[in-house]
Short mmCIF file of C-alpha atoms in Angstrom, two decimals:
data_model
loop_
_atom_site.label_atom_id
_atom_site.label_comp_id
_atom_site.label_asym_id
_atom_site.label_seq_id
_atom_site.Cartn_x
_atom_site.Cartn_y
_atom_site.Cartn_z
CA UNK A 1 68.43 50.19 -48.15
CA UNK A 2 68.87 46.26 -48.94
CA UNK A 3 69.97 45.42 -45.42
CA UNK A 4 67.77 42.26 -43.69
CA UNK A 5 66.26 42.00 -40.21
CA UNK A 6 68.95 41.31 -38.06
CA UNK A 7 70.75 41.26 -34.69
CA UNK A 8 74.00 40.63 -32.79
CA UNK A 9 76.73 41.60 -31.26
CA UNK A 10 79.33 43.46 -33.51
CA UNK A 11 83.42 44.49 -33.08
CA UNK A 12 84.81 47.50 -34.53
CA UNK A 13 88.70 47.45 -35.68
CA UNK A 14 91.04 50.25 -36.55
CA UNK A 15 93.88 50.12 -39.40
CA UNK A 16 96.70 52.59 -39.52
CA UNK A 17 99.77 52.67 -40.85
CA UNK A 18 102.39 53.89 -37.96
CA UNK A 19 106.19 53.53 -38.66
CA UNK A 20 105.71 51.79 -42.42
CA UNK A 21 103.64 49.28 -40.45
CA UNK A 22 99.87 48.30 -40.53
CA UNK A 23 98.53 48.26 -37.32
CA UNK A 24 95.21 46.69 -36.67
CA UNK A 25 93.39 47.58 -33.31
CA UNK A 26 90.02 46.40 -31.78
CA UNK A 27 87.78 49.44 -30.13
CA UNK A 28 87.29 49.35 -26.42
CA UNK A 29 83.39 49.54 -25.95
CA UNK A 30 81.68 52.06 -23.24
CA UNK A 31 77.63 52.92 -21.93
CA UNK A 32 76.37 56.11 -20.65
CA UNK A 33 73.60 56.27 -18.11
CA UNK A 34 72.11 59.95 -19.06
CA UNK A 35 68.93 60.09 -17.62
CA UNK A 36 68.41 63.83 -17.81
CA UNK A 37 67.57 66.23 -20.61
CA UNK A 38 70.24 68.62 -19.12
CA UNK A 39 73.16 66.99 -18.91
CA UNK A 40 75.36 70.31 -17.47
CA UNK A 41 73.34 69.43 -14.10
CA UNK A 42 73.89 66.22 -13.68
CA UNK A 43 76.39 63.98 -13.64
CA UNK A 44 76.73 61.35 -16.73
CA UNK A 45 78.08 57.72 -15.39
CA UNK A 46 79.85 55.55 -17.86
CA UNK A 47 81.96 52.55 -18.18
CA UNK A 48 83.45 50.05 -19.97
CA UNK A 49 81.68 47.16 -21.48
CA UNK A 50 83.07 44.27 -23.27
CA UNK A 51 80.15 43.74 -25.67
CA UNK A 52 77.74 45.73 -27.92
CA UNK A 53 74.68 44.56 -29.78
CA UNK A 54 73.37 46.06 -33.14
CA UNK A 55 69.84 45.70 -34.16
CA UNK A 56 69.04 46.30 -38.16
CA UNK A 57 65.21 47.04 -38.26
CA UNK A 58 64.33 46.41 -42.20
CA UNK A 59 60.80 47.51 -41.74
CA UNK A 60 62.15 51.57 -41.00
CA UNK A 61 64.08 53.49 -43.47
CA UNK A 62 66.15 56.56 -42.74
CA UNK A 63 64.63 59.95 -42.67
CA UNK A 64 67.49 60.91 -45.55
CA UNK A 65 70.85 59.61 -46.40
CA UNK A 66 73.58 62.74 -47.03
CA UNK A 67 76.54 61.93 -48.93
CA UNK A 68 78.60 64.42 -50.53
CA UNK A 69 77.64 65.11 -54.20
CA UNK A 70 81.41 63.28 -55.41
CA UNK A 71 82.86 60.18 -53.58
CA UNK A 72 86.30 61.31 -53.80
CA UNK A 73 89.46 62.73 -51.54
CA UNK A 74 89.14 66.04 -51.48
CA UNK A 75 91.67 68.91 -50.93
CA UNK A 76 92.07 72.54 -50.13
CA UNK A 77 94.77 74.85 -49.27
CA UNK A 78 95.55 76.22 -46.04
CA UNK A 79 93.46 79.85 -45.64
CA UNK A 80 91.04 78.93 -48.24
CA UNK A 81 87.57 77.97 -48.32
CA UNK A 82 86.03 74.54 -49.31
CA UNK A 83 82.65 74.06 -50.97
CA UNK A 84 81.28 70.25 -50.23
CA UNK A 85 78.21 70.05 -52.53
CA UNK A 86 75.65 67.79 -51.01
CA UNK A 87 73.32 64.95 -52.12
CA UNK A 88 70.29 64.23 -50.10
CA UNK A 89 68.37 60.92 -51.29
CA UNK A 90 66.57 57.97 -49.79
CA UNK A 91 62.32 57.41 -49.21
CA UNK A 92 61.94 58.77 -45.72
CA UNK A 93 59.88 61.67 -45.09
CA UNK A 94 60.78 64.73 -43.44
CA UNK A 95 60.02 68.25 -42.33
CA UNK A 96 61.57 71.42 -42.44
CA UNK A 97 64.91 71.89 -43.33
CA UNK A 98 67.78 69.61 -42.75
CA UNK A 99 70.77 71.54 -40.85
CA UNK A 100 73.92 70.19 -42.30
CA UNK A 101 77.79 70.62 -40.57
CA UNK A 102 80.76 69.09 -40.34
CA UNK A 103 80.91 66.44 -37.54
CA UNK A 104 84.10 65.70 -35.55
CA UNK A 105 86.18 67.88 -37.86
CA UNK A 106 89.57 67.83 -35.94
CA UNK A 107 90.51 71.34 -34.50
CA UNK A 108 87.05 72.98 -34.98
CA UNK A 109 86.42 73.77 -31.92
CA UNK A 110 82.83 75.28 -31.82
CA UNK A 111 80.45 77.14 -33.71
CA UNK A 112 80.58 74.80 -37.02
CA UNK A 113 79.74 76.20 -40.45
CA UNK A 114 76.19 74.84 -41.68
CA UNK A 115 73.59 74.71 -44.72
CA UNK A 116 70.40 75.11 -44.65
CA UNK A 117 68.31 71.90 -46.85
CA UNK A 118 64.25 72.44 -47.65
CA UNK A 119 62.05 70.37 -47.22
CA UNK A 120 61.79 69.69 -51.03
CA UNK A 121 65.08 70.08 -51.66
CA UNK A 122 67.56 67.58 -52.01
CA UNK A 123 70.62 69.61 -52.93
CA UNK A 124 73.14 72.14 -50.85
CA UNK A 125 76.46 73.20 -50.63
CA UNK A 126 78.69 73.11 -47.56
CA UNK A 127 80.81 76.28 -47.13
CA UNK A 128 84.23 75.29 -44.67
CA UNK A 129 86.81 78.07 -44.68
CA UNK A 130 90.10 76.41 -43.32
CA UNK A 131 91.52 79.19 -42.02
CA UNK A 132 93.32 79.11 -39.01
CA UNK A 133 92.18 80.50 -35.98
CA UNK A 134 91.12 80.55 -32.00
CA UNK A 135 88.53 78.56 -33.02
CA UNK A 136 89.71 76.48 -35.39
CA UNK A 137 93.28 74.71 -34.92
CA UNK A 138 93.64 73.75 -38.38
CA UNK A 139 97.40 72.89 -40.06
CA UNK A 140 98.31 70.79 -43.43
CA UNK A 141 97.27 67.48 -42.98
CA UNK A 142 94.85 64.67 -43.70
CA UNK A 143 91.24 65.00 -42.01
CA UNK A 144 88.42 62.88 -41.76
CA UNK A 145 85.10 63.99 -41.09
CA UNK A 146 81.19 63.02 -41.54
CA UNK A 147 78.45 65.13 -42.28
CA UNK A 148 75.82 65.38 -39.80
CA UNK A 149 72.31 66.22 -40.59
CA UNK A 150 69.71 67.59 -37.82
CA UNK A 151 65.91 67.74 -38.71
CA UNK A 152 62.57 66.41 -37.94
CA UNK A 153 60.26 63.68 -39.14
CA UNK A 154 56.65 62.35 -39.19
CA UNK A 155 57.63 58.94 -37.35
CA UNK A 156 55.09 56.06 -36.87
CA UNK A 157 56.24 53.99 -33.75
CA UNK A 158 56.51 50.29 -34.32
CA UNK A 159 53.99 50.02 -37.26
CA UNK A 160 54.43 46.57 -38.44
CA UNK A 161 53.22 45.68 -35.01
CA UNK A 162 50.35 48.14 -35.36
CA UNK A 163 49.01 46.51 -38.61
CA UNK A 164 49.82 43.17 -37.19
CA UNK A 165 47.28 43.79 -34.80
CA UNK A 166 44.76 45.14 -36.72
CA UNK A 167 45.16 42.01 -38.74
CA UNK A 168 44.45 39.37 -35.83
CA UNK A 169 41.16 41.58 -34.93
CA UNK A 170 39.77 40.96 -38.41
CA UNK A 171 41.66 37.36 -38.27
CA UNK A 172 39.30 36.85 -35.07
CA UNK A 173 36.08 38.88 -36.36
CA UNK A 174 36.00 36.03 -39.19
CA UNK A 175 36.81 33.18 -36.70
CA UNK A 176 33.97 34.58 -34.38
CA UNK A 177 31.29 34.38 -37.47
CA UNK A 178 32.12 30.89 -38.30
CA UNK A 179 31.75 29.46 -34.65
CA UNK A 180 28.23 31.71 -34.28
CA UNK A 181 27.49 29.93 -36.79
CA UNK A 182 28.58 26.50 -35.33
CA UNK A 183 26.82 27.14 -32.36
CA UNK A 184 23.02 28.08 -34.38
CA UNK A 185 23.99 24.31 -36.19
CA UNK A 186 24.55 22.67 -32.66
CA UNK A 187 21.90 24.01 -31.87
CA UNK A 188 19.27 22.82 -34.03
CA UNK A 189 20.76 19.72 -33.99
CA UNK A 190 20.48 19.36 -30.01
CA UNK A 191 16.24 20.67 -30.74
CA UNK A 192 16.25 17.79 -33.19
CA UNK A 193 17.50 15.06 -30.98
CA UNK A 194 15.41 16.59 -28.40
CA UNK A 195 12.14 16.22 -30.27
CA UNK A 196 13.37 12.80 -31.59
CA UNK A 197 13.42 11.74 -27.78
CA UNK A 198 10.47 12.86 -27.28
CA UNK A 199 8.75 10.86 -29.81
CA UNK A 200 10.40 7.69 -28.47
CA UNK A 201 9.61 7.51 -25.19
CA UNK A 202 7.79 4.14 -25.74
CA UNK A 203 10.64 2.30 -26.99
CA UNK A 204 12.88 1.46 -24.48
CA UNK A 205 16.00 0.63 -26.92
CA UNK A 206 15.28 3.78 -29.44
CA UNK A 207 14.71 5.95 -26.17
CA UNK A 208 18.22 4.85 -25.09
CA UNK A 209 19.61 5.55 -28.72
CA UNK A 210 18.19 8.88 -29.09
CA UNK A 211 19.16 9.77 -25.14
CA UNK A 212 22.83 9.17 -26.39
CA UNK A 213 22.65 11.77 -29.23
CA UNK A 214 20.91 13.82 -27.71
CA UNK A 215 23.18 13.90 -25.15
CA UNK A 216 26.36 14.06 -27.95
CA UNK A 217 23.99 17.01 -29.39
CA UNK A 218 24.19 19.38 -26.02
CA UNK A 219 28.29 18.17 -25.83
CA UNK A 220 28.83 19.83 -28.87
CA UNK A 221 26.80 23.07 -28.91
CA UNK A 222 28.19 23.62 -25.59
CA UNK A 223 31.64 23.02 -27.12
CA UNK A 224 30.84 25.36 -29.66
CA UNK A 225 29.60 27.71 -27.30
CA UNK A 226 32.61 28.08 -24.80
CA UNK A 227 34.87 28.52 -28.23
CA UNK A 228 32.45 31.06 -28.72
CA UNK A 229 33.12 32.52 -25.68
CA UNK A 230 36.86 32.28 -25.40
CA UNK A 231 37.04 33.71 -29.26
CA UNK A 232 35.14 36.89 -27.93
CA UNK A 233 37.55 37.29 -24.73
CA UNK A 234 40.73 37.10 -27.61
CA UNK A 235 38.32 39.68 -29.54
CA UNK A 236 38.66 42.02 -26.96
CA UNK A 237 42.04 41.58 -25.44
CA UNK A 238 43.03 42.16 -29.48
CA UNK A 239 41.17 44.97 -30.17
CA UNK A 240 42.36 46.76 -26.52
CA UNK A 241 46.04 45.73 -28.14
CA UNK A 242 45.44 47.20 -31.87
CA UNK A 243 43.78 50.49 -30.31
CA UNK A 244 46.95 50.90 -28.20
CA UNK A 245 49.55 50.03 -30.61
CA UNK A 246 47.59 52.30 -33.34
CA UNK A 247 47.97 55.20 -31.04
CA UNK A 248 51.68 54.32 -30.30
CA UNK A 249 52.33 54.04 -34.28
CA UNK A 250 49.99 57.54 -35.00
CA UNK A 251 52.36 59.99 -36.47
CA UNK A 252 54.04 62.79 -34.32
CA UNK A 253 56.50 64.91 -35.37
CA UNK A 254 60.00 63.73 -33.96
CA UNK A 255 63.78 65.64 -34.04
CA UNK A 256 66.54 63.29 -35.71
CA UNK A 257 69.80 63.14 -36.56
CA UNK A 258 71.36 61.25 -39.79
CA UNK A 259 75.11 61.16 -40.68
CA UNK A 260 77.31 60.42 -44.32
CA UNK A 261 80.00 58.33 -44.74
CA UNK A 262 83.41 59.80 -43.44
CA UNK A 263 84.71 62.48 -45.55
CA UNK A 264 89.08 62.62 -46.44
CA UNK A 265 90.43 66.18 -46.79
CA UNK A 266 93.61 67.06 -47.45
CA UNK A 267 94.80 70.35 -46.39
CA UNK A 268 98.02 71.56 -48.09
CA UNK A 269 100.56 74.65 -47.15
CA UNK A 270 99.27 77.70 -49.27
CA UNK A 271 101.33 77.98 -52.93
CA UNK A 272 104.06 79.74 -52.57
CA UNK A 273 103.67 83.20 -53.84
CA UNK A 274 106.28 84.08 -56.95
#
């Protein structure tokens, strides 16, 4: 929740011990081209990249944040069931209820156990029976998993820029006002020097004096006139922007997907009966 505006490109390393040795490897990166909602009938085209950017957008927050109720290693014995209680927090809004399985659970092959989270709820309890079967490959080990959370929320599209514009309008309503005004000043000042040259028409050297403000007097409320006009073109071109980035930010309804932190398991051989 405390993480700042920021982007770049990022590298992911692996640690493991293998043979009473650390062993430190970088991940290889790969892109998918999936341009279809139905990807069973068409075919997905990846490859290999050698970077990947990461953008952290401070102005969203998560629809939820699901982390098991205890950060601990937790363990279960072969054939028997595990309960995972679960701890929804965080400011997002969402609707619905939150489907909740286990993600990348080695050996699970399909057809993952879930629970059900309200809408107003913010507690549930995972149910994962590791019992061996066709559809689960489970044996003693260590496992790693993350939770994986499936609902929908009222998202607003890029708001900041939204209210940004609607900001500059007003920014440029205010700016318009005080150059109208400008321009009624200019103005009277221009009739003045008019009249003024009017009235000296006799006198060669005032008539040449009151010819060169007058002249200064039309400069400026002509000045102030074309900012006039080029404030009113901005007007519009950022009102046009804050009606279209208002209806891009209006809240719609829109599926998402949230995940915990990995989750250790230890599975253990059943106790030997006595």
């Amino acid at each position: 929740p405390a993480a700042k505006r920021w982007a770049g490109e990022i590298r992911i390393t692996g640690k493991a011990q293998i043979n009473h040795k650390e062993e430190v490897r970088e991940a290889k990166f790969a892109s998918l081209i999936w341009g279809h909602i139905f990807s069973d009938s068409i075919r997905v085209r990846s490859r290999l990249t050698t970077r990947i950017p990461l953008a952290v957008n401070e102005d969203e927050e998560a629809p939820v944040v699901i982390a098991p109720a205890e950060d601990k290693t937790w363990a279960v014995e072969l054939n028997q069931k595990l309960e995972i209680p679960i701890q929804l927090t965080g400011k997002g809004s969402r609707k619905g209820n939150l489907t909740i399985e286990p993600n990348e659970l080695f050996g699970l092959l399909r057809g993952p156990p879930t629970v059900n989270i309200g809408e107003k709820e913010t507690e549930g309890t995972l149910v994962i029976d590791f019992k061996p079967n066709g559809n689960f490959k489970i044996e003693p080990g260590q496992y790693q998993f993350a939770l994986m959370g499936v609902g929908v929320t009222q998202y607003r599209h890029n708001l900041p820029a939204s209210e940004a514009a609607t900001a500059e309008v007003k920014r440029l309503e205010a700016l318009i006002e005080a150059i109208k005004s400008d321009v009624e000043l200019t103005e009277v000042a221009a009739e003045k020097s008019k009249s003024t040259l009017e009235q000296v028409k006799q006198n060669a050297e005032q008539l040449k004096q009151a010819q060169a403000a007058y002249d200064t007097a039309l400069k400026v409320n002509q000045a102030a006139k074309d900012r006039l006009k080029r404030a009113e073109t901005t007007l519009t071109q950022a009102t046009n922007k804050a009606k279209s980035t208002e209806k891009k930010a209006a809240a719609a309804d829109n599926k998402f997907a949230a995940w915990s932190k990995l989750i250790t398991v230890n599975v253990t051989k059943p106790a030997e009966k006595k």
